[in-house]
mmCIF file of C-alpha atoms in Angstrom:
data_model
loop_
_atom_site.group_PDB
_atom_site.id
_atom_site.type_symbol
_atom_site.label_atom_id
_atom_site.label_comp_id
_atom_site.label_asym_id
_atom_site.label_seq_id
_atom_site.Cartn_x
_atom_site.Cartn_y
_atom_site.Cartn_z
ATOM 1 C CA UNK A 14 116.966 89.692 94.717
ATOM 2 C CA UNK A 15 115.491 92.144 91.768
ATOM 3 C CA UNK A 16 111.997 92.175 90.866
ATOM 4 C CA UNK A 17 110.999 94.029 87.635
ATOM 5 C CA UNK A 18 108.003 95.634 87.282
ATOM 6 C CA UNK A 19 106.025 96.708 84.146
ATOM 7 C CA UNK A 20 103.171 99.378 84.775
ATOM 8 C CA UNK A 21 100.496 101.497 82.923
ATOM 9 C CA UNK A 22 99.928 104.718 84.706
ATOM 10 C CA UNK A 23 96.518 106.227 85.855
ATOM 11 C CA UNK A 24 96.400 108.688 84.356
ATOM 12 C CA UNK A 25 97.806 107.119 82.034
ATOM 13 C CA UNK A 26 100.629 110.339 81.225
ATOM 14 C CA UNK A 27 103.232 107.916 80.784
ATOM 15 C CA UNK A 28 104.520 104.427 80.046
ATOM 16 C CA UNK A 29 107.174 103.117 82.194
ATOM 17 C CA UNK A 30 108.835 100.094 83.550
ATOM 18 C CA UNK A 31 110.214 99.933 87.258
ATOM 19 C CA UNK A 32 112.665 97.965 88.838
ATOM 20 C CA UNK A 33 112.967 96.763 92.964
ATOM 21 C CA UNK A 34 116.017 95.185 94.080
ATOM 22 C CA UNK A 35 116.939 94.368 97.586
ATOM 23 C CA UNK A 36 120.267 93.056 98.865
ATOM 24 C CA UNK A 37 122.124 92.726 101.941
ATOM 25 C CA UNK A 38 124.055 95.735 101.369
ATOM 26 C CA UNK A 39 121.198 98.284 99.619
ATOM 27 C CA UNK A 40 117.571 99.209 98.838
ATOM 28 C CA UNK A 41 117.033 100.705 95.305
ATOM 29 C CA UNK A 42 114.325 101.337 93.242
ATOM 30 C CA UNK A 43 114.800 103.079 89.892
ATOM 31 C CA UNK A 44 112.728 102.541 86.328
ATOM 32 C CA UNK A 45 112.758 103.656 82.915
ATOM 33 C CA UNK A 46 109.891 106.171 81.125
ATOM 34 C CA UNK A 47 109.054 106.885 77.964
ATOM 35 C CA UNK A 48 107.515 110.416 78.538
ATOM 36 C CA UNK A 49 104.645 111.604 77.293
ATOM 37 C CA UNK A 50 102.221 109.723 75.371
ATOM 38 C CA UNK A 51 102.639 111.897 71.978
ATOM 39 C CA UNK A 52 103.112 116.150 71.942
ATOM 40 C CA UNK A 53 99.421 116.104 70.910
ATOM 41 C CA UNK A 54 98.791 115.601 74.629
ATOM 42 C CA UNK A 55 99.830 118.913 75.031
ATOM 43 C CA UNK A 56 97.021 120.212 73.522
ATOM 44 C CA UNK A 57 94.521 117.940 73.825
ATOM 45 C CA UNK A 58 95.041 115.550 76.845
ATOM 46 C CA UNK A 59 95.214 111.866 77.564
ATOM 47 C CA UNK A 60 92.842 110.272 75.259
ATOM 48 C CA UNK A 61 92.503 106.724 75.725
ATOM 49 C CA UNK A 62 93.210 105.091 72.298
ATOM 50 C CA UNK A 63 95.901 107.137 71.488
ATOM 51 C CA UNK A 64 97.348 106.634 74.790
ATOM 52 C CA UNK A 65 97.226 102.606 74.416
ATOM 53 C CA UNK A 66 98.556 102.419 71.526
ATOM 54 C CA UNK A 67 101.414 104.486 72.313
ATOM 55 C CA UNK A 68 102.172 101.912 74.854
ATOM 56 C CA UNK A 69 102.080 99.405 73.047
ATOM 57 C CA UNK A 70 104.629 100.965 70.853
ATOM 58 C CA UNK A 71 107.250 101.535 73.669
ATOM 59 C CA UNK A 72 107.138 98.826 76.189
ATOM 60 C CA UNK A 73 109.447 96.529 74.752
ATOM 61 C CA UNK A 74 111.698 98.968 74.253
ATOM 62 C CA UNK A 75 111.439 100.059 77.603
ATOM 63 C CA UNK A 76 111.839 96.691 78.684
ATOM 64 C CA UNK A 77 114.824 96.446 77.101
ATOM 65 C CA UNK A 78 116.219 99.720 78.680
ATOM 66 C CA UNK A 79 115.307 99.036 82.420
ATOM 67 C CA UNK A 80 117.438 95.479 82.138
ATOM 68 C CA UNK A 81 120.061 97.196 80.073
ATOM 69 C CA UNK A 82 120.136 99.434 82.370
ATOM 70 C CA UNK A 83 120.233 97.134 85.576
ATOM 71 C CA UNK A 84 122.871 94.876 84.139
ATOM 72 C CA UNK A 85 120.222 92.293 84.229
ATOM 73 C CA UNK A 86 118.901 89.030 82.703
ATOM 74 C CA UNK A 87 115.300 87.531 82.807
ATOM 75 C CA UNK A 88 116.953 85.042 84.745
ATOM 76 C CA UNK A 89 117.519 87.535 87.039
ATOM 77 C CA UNK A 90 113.936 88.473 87.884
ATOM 78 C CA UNK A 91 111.903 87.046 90.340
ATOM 79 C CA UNK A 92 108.473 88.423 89.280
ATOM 80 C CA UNK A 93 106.717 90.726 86.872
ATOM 81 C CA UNK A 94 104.397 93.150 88.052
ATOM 82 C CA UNK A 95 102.032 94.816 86.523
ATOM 83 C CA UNK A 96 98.975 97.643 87.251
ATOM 84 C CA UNK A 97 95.438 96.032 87.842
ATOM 85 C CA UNK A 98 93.601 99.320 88.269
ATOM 86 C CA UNK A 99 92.137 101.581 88.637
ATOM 87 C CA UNK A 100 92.600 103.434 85.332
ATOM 88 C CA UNK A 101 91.590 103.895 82.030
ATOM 89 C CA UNK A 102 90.710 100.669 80.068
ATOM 90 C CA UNK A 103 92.293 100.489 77.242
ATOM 91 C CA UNK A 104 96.333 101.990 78.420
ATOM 92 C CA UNK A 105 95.457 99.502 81.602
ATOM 93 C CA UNK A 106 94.830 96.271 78.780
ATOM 94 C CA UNK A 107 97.408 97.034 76.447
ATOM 95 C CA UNK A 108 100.123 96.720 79.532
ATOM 96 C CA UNK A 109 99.054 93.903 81.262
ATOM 97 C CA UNK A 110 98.889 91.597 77.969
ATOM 98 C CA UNK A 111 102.329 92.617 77.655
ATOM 99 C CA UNK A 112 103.183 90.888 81.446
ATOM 100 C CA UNK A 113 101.376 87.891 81.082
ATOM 101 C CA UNK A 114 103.010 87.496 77.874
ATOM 102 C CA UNK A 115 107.076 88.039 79.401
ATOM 103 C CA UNK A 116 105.731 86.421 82.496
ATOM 104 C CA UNK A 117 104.846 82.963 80.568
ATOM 105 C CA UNK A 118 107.739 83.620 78.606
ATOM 106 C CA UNK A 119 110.162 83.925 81.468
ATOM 107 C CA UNK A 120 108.336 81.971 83.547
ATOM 108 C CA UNK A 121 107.883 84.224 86.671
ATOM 109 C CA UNK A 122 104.861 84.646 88.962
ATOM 110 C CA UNK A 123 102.683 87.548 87.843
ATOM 111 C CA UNK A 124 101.280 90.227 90.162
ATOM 112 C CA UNK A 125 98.405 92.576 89.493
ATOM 113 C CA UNK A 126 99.291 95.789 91.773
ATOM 114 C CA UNK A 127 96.941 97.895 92.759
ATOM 115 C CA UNK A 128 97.676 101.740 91.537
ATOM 116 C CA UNK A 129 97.156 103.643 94.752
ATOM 117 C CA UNK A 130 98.575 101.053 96.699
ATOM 118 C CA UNK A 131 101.437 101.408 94.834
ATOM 119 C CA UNK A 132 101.516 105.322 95.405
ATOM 120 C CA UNK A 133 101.194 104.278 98.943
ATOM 121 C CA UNK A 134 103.896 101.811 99.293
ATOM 122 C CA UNK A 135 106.447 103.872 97.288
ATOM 123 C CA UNK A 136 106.411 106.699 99.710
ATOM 124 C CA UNK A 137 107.083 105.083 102.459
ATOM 125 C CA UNK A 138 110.018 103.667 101.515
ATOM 126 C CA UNK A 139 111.553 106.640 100.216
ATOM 127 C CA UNK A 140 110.258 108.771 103.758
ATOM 128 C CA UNK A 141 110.398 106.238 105.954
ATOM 129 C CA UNK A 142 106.934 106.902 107.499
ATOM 130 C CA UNK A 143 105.921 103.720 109.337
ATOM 131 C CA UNK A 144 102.809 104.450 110.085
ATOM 132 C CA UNK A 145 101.121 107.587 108.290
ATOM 133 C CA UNK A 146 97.578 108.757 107.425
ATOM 134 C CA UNK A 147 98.265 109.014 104.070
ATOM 135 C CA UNK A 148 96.614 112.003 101.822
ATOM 136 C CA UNK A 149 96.240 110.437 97.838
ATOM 137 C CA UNK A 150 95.725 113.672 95.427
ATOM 138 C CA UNK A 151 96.066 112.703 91.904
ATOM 139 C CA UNK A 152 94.184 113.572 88.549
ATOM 140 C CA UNK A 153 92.082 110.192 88.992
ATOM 141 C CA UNK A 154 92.025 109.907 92.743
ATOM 142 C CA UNK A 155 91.376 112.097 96.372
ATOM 143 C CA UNK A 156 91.288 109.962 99.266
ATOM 144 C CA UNK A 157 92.609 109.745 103.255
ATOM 145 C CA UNK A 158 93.611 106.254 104.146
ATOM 146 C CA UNK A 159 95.112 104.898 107.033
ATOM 147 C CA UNK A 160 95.677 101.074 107.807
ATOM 148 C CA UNK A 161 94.154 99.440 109.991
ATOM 149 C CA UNK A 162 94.309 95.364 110.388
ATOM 150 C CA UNK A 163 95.784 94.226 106.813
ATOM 151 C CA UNK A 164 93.490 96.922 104.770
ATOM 152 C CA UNK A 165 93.871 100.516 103.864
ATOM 153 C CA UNK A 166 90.591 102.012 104.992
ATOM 154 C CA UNK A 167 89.698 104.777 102.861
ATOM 155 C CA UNK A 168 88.694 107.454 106.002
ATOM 156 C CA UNK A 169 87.289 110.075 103.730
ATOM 157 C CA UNK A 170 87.428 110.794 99.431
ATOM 158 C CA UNK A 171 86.001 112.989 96.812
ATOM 159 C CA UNK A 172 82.217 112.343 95.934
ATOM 160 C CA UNK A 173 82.776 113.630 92.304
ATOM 161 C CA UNK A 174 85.854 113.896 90.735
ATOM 162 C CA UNK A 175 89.510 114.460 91.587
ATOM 163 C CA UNK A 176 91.412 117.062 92.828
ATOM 164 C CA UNK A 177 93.821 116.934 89.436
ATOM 165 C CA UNK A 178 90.908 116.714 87.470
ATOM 166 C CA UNK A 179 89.566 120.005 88.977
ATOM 167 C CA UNK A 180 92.874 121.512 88.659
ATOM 168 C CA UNK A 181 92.993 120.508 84.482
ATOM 169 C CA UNK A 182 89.584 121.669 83.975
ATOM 170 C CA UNK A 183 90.289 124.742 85.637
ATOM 171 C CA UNK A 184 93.337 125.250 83.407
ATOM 172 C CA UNK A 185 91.571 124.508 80.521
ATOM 173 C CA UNK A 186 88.464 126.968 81.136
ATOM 174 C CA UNK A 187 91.311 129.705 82.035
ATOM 175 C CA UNK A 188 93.071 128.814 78.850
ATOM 176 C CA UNK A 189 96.149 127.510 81.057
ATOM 177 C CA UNK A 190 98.427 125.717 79.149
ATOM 178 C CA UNK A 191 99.346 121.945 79.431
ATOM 179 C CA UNK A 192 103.010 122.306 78.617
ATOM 180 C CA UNK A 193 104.469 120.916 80.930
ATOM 181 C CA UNK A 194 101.606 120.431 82.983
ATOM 182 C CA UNK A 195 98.224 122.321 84.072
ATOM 183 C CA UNK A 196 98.499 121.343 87.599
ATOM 184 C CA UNK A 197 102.578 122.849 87.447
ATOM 185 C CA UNK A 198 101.581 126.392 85.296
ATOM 186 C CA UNK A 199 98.268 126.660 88.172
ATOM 187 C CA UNK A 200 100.799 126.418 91.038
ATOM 188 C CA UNK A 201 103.676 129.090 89.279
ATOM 189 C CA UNK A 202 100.570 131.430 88.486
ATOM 190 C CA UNK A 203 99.192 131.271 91.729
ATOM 191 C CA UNK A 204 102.218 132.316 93.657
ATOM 192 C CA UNK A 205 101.623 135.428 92.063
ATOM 193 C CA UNK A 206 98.324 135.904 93.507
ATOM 194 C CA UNK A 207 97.471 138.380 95.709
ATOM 195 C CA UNK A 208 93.898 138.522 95.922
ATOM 196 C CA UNK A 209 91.668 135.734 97.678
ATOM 197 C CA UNK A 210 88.015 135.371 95.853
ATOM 198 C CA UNK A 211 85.517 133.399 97.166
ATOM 199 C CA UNK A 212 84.481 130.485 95.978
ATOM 200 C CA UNK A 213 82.558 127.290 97.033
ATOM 201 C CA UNK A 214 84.323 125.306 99.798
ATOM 202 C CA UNK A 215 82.393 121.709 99.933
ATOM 203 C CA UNK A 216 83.175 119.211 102.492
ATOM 204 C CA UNK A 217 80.409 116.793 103.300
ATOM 205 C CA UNK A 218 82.100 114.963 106.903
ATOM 206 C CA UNK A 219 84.943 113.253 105.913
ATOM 207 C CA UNK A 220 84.202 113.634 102.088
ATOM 208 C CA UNK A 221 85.405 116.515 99.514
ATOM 209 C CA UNK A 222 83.011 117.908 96.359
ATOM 210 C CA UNK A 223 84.685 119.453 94.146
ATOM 211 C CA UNK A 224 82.237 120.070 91.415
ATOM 212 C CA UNK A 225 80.996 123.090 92.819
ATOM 213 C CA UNK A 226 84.208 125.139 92.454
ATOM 214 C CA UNK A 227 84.691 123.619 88.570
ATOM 215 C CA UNK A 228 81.190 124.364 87.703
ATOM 216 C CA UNK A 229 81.153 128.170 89.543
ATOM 217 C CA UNK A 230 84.266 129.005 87.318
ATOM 218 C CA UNK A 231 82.397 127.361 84.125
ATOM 219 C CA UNK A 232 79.462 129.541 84.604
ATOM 220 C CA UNK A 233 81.152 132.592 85.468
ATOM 221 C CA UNK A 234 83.068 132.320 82.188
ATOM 222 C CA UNK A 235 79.989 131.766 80.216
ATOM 223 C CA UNK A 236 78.273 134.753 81.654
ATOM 224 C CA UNK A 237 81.601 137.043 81.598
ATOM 225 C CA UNK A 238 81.777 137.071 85.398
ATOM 226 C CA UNK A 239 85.477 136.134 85.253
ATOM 227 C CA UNK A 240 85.961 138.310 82.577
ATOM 228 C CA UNK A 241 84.567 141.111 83.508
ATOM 229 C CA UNK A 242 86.741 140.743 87.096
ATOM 230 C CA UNK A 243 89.822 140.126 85.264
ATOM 231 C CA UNK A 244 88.575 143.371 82.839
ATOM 232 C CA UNK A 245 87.894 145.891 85.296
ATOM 233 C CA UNK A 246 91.001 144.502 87.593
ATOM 234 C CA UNK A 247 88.765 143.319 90.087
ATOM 235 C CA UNK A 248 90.696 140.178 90.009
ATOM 236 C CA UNK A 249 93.794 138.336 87.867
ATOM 237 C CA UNK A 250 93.990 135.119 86.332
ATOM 238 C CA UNK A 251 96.933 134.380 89.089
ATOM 239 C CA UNK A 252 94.405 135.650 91.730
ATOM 240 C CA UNK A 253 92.152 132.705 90.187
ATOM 241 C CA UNK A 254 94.675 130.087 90.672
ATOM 242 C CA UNK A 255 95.984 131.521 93.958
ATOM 243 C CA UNK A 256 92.202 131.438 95.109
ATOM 244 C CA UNK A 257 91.787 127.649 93.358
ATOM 245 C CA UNK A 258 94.854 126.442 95.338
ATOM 246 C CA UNK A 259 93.879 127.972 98.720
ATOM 247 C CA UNK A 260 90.468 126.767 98.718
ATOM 248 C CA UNK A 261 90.689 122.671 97.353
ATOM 249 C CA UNK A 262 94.086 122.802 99.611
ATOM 250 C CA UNK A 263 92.247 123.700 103.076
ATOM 251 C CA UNK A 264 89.329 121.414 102.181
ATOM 252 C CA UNK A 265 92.113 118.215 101.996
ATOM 253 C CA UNK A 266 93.957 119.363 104.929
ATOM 254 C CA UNK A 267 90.838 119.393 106.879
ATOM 255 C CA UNK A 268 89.970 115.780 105.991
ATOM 256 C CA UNK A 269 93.390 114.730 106.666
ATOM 257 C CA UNK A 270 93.692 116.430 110.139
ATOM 258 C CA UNK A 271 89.932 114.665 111.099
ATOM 259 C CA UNK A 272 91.126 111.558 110.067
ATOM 260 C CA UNK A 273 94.769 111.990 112.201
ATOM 261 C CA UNK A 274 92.734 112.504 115.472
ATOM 262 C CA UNK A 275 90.595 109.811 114.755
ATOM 263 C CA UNK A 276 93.681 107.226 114.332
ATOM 264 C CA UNK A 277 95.719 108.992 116.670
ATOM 265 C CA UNK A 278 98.110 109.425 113.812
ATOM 266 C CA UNK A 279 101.193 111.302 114.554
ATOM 267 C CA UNK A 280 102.712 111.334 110.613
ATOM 268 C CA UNK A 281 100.862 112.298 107.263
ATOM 269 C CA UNK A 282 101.827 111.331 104.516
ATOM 270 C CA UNK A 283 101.008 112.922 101.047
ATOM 271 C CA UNK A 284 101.389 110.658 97.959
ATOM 272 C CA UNK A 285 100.115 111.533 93.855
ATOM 273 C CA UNK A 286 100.724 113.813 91.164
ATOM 274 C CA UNK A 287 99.143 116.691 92.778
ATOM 275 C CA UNK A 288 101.262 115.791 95.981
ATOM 276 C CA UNK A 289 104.525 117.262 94.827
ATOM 277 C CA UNK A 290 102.627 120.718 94.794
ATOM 278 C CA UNK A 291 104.727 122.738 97.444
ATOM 279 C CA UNK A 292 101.965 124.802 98.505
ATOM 280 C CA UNK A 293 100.268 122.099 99.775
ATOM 281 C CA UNK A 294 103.344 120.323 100.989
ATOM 282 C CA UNK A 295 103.112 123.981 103.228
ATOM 283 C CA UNK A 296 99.521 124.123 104.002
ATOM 284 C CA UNK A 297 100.122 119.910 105.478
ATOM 285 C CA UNK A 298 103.230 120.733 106.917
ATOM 286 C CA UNK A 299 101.549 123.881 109.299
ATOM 287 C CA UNK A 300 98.836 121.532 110.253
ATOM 288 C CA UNK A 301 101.158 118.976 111.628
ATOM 289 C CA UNK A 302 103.281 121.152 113.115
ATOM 290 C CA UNK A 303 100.370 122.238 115.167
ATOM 291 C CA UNK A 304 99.510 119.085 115.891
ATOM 292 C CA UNK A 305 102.560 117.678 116.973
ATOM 293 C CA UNK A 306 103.016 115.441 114.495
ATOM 294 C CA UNK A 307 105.701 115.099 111.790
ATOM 295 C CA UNK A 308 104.388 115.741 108.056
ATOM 296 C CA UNK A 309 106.392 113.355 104.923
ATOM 297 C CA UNK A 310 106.531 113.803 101.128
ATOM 298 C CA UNK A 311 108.453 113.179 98.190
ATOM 299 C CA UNK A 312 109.141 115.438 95.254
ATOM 300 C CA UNK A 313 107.838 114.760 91.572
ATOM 301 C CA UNK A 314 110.379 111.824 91.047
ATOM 302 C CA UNK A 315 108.255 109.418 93.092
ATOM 303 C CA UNK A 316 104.877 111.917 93.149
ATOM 304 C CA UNK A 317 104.355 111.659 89.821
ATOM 305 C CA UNK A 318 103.266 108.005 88.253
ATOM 306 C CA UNK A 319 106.577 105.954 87.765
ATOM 307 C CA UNK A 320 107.110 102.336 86.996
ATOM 308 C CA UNK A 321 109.418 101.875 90.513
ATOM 309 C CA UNK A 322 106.407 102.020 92.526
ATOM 310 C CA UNK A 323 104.319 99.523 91.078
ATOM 311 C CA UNK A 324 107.805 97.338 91.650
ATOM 312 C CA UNK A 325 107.854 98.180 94.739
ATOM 313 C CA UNK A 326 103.999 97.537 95.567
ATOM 314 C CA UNK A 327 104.744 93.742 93.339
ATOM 315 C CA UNK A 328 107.847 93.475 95.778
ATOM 316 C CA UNK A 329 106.256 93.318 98.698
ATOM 317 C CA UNK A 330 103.169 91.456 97.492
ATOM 318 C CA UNK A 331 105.983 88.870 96.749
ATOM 319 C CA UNK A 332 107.702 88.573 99.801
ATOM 320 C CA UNK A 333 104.253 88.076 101.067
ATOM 321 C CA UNK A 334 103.526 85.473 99.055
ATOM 322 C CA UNK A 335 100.385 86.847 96.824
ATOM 323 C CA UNK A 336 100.377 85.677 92.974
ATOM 324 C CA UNK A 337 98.016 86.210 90.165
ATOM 325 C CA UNK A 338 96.782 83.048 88.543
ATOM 326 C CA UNK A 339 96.430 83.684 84.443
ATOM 327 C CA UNK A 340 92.552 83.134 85.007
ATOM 328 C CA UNK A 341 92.503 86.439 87.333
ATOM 329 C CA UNK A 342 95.040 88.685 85.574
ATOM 330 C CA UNK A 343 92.756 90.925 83.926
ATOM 331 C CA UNK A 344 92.494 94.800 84.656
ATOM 332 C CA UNK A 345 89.632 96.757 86.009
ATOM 333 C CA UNK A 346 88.746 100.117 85.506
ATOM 334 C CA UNK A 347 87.426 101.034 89.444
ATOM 335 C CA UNK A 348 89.942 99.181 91.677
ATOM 336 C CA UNK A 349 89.094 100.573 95.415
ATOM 337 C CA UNK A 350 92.358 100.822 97.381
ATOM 338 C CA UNK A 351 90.327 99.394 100.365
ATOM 339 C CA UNK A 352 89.699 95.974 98.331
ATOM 340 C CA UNK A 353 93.234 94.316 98.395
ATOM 341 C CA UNK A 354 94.107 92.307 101.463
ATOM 342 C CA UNK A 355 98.114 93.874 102.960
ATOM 343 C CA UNK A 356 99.727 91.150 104.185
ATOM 344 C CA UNK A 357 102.703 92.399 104.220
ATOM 345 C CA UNK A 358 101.851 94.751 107.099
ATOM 346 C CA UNK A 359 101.196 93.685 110.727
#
């Protein structure tokens, strides 16, 4: 029984299309991607417009590809699923006209997924985890959820902005490049760190800030500070990214571990683009090991936005018997992961 998928990603690097079938004799998920939005997001970033209508451009061609590729029909398909939110407006739009449209076409129940849901539900099918405190580090999203009766409570989260998005703005004040990826050329640099500076470490109870950190390297740019370090060899830009790294890193794991004893948890589980960073994979894996408890990730196949998890979230909204009426399929822009009922969990 297949289910395709159609999502828009948050945020928004890609466009991509995801299939989830289940049989008897398997469990697969796999999807087709178009890459990146257009080489000018290496230089510039994800900008909105540009990003839509490069969707628009590619998902019927990737459409096409992910049946092609399936040996599939639209008679094959139970459902089309597509992102609700959160996200950026005008990607998020362009997408889910596109499955309303093949889902009156094909006539198939439509599914708005929630994105971190579906970052959620994807790893624990590939891990396994059954019942994890999950840590959700993207460029649009830091939060520590754990479920509890048919809701992901959202235990603690950033009060400004996201651990990606302090990890790109870093990059870009440091000159980083994006090629492939700020977040990847921060974690290569800073394994050839050696020196740990100081800088702000902000956690508010079960809440993160990570403003401080952005703005202290801003400012210390603007007056030279930084330069002046890295001139006089007080410091190197891989000592900046090594001290970055160490600092947001210990400030998630020590959300994640509060919110563990509070559920009793004895897995963690770390979904999102930043995610697939092995240093914090490390710094999460030490902290369970001291706790007792058993640590699960994926790598940047299923880290990384992909169309196979928003199938897989649609799948199980499915089986569960949730469908979006026409009248309801829009998108939104702030789509809290603690707003959408899980009945497909006891």
């Amino acid at each position: 029984m297949p289910a395709l998928c159609e999502r828009e990603e948050q945020p928004v690097e890609k466009a991509g299309l995801g299939r989830r079938r289940e049989a008897p004799e398997r469990i697969g998920v796999s999807g087709a991607d178009a890459g990146s939005a257009s080489p000018a997001v290496r230089r510039t970033g994800f900008l909105p417009g540009d990003t839509a209508r490069h969707h628009r451009a590619v998902v019927l061609d990737l459409l096409q590809e992910a049946l092609t590729e399936a040996g599939l029909t639209s008679q094959d398909i139970d459902c089309i699923a597509y992102t609700k939110g959160p996200g950026m407006g005008a990607p998020l739009v362009s997408v889910a006209v596109v499955a309303r449209t093949v889902a009156q076409l094909w006539n198939k129940p439509l599914l708005g997924v929630n994105h971190c849901i579906g970052h959620i539900e994807m790893g624990r099918l590939i891990t396994g985890a059954t019942s994890p405190t999950v840590l959700y580090v993207s460029g649009g999203n830091t939060q520590v959820i754990a479920y509890s009766e048919h809701r992901y409570r959202i235990f603690g989260e950033t009060i400004d902005i996201a651990v990606g998005n302090c990890l790109d703005r870093f990059a870009r004040v440091l000159k980083i490049s994006n090629d492939p990826s700020p977040g990847y050329n921060i974690e290569q640099m800073a394994k050839r760190g050696k020196k740990l500076v100081e800088l702000p470490y902000t956690v508010k109870g079960m809440d993160v800030s990570f403003s401080g950190i952005l703005s202290f390297i801003e400012v210390s740019v603007e007056e030279d500070v930084a330069q002046r370090m890295l001139a006089t060899g007080e410091c190197t830009p891989e000592d900046l990214c090594f001290s970055l790294q160490e600092t947001v890193f210990a400030m998630l794991v020590e959300i994640t571990e509060r919110a563990m004893a509070h559920c009793g948890s004895q897995e963690a589980l770390v979904v999102g683009g930043v995610g697939c960073n092995m240093r914090l994979q490390e710094m999460m894996e030490t902290m369970c090991q001291e706790r007792g408890a058993r640590l699960f990730a994926t790598d940047e196949r299923f880290c990384i936005d992909n169309g196979a998890m928003i199938a897989q979230a649609g799948w199980e909204m499915f089986r569960a018997g949730h469908r979006t009426p026409l009248s309801e399929s829009g998108v939104t822009q702030r789509y809290r992961t603690d707003e959408v009922e899980v009945t497909w969990r006891d």
